[in-house]
PDB file of C-alpha atoms in Angstrom:
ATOM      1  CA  UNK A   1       0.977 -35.225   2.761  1.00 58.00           C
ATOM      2  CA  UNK A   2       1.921 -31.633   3.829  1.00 57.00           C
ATOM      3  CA  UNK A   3       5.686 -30.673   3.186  1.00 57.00           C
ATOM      4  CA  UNK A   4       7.276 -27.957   5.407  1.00 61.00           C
ATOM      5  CA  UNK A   5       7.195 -24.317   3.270  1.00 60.00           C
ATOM      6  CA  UNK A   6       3.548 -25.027   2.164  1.00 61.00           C
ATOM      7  CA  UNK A   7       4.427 -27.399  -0.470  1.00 58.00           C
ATOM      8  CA  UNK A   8       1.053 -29.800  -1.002  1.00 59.00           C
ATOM      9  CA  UNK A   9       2.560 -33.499  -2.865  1.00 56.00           C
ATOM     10  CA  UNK A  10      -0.336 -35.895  -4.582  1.00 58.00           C
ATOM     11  CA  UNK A  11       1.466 -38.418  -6.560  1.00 57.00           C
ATOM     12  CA  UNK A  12       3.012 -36.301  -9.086  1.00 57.00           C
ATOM     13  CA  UNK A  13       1.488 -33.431  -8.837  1.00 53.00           C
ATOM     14  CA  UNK A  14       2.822 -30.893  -7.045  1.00 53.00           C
ATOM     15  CA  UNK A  15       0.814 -27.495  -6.036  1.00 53.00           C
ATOM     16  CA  UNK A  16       1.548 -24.587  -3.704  1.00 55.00           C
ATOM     17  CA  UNK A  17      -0.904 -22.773  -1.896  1.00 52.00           C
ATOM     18  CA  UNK A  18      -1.294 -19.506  -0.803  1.00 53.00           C
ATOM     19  CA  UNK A  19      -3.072 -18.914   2.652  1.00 55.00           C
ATOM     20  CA  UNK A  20      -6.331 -17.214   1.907  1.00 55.00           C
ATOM     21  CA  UNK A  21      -6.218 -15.380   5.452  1.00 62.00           C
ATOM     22  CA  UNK A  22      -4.458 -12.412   3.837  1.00 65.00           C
ATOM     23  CA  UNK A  23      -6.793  -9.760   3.374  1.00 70.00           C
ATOM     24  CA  UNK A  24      -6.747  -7.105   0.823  1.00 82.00           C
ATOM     25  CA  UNK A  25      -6.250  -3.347   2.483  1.00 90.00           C
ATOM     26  CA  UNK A  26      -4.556  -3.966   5.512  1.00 91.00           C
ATOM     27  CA  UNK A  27      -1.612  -4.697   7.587  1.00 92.00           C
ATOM     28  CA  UNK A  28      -0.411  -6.689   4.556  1.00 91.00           C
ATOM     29  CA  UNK A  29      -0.939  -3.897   1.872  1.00 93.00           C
ATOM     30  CA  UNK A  30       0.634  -1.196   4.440  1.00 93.00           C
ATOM     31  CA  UNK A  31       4.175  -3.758   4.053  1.00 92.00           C
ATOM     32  CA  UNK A  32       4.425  -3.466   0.476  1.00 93.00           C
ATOM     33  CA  UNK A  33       4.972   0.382   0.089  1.00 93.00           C
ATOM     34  CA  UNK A  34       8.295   1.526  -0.410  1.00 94.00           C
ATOM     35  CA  UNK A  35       7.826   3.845  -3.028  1.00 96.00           C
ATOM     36  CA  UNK A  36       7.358   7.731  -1.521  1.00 96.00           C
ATOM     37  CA  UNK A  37       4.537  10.081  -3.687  1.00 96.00           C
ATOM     38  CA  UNK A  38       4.990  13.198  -1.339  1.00 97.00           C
ATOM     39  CA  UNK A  39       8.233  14.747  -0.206  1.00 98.00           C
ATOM     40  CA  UNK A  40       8.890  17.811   2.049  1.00 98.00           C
ATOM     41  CA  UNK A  41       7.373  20.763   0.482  1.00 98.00           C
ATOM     42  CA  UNK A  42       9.483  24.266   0.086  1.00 97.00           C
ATOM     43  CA  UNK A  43       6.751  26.694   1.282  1.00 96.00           C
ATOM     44  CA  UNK A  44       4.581  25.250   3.869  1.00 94.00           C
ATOM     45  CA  UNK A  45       7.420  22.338   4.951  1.00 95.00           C
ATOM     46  CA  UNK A  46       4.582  19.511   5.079  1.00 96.00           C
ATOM     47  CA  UNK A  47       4.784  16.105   3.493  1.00 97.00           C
ATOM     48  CA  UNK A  48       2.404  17.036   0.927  1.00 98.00           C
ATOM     49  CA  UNK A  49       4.996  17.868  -1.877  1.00 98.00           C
ATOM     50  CA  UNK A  50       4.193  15.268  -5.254  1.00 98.00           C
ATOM     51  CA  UNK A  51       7.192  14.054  -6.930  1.00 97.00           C
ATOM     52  CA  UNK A  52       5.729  13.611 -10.016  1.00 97.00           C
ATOM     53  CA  UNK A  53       2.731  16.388 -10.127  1.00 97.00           C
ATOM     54  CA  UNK A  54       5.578  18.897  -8.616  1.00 98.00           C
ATOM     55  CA  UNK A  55       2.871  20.912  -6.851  1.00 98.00           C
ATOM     56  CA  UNK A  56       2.007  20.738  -3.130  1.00 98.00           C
ATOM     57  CA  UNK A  57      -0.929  19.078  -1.627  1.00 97.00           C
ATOM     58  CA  UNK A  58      -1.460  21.296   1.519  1.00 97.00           C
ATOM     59  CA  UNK A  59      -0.523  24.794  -0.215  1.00 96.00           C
ATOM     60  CA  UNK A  60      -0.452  24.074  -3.667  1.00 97.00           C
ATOM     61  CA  UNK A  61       3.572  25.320  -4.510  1.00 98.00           C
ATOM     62  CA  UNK A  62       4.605  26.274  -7.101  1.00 97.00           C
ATOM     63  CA  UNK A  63       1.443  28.771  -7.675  1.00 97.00           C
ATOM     64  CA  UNK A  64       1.969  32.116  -6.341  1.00 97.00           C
ATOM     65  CA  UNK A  65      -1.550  31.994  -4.771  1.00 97.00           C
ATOM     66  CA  UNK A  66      -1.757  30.074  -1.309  1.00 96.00           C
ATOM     67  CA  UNK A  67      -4.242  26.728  -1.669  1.00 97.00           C
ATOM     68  CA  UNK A  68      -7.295  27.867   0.198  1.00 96.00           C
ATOM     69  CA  UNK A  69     -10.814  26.303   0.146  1.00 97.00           C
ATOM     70  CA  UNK A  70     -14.077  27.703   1.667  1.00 97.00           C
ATOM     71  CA  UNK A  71     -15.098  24.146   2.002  1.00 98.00           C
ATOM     72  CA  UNK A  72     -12.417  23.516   4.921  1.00 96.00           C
ATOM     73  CA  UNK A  73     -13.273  26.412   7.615  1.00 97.00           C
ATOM     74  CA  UNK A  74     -10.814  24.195  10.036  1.00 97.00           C
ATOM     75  CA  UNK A  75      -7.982  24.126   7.465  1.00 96.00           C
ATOM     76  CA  UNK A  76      -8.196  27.779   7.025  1.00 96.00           C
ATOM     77  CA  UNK A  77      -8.412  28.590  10.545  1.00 96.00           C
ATOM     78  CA  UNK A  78      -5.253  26.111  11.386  1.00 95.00           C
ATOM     79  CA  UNK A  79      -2.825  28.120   9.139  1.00 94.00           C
ATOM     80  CA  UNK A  80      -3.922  31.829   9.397  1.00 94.00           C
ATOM     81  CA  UNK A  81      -2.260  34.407  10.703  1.00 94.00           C
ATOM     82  CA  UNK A  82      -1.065  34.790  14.264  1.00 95.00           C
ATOM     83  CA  UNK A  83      -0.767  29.972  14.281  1.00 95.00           C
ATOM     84  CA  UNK A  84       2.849  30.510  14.225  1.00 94.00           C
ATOM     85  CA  UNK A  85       6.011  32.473  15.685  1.00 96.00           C
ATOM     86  CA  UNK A  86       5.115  36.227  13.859  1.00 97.00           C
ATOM     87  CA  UNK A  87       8.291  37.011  13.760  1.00 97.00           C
ATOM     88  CA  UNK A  88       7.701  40.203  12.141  1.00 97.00           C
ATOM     89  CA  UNK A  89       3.952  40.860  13.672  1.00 97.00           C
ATOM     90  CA  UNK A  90       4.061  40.623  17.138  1.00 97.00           C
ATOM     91  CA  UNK A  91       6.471  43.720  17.494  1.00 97.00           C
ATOM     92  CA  UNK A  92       4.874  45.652  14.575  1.00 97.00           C
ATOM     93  CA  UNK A  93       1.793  46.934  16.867  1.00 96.00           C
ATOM     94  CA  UNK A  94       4.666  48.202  19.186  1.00 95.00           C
ATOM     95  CA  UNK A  95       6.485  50.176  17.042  1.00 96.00           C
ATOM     96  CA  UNK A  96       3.595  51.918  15.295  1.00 97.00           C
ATOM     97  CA  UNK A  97       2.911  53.153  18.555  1.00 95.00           C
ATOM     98  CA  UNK A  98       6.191  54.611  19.166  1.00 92.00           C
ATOM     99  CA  UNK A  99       6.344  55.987  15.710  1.00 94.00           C
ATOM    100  CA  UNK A 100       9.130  53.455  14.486  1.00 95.00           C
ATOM    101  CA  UNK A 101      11.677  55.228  16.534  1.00 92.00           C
ATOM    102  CA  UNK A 102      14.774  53.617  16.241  1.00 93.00           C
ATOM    103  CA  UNK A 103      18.507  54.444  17.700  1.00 93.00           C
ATOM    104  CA  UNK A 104      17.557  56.778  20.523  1.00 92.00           C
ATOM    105  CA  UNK A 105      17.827  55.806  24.823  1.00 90.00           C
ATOM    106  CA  UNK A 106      14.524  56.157  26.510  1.00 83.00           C
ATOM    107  CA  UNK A 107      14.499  59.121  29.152  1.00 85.00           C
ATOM    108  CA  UNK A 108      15.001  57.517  32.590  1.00 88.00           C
ATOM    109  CA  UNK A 109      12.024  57.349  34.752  1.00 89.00           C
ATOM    110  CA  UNK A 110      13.412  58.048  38.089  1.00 90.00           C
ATOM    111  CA  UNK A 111      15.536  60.740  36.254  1.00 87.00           C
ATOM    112  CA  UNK A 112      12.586  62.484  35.468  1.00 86.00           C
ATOM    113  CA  UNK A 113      10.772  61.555  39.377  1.00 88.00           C
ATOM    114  CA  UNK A 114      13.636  63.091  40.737  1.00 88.00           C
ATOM    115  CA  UNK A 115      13.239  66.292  38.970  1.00 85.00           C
ATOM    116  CA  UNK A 116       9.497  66.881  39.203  1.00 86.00           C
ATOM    117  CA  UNK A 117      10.144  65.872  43.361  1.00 85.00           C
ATOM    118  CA  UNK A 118      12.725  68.508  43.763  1.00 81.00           C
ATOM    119  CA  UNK A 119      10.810  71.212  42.304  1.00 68.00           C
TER     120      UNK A 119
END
């Protein structure tokens, strides 16, 4: 006879059995982890950081040299220049131009209209 709890009792022997529908790599595995491997990295602020390796998956902190393969065209192309905010960048093409003035007014356009009308 079956007990509730999965408790099997044959005279007096008693044996507990485990349901053999639990498979190996899935949504059973996935419930166990706890533990974390990868933390936020410094650098490139992915999960990719390994607690115990101390060196970055995705840009391989704490080498000076950025982790960069030939192998991964997509990779490369998703963190190259001009992917993100270029803070600096996008205003450096404008002030080359102007010769990196800085602290001077601009000469008013209609100021200057005004003055080639008139004569």
């Amino acid at each position: 006879p079956l007990r509730p709890g999965g408790v099997l009792v044959r005279s007096s022997l008693v044996l507990l059995f485990v349901s053999s529908a639990r498979m190996t790599k899935g949504t059973y595995s996935f419930g166990r982890r706890h533990n974390k491997t990868h933390v936020l990295c410094v650098r490139c602020g992915r999960r990719a950081f390994h607690c115990q390796k101390l060196t970055c998956a995705a840009c391989g902190y704490p080498s000076s040299k950025k982790r960069k393969y030939g192998w991964s065209e997509k990779a490369i192309r998703r963190k190259t220049t001009g992917t993100g905010r270029m803070r600096y960048l996008k205003t450096l093409s404008r002030r080359v131009k102007n010769g990196f003035r800085e602290g001077t007014v601009a000469k008013s356009k209609k100021r200057a209209a005004a003055t080639a009308a008139s004569s």
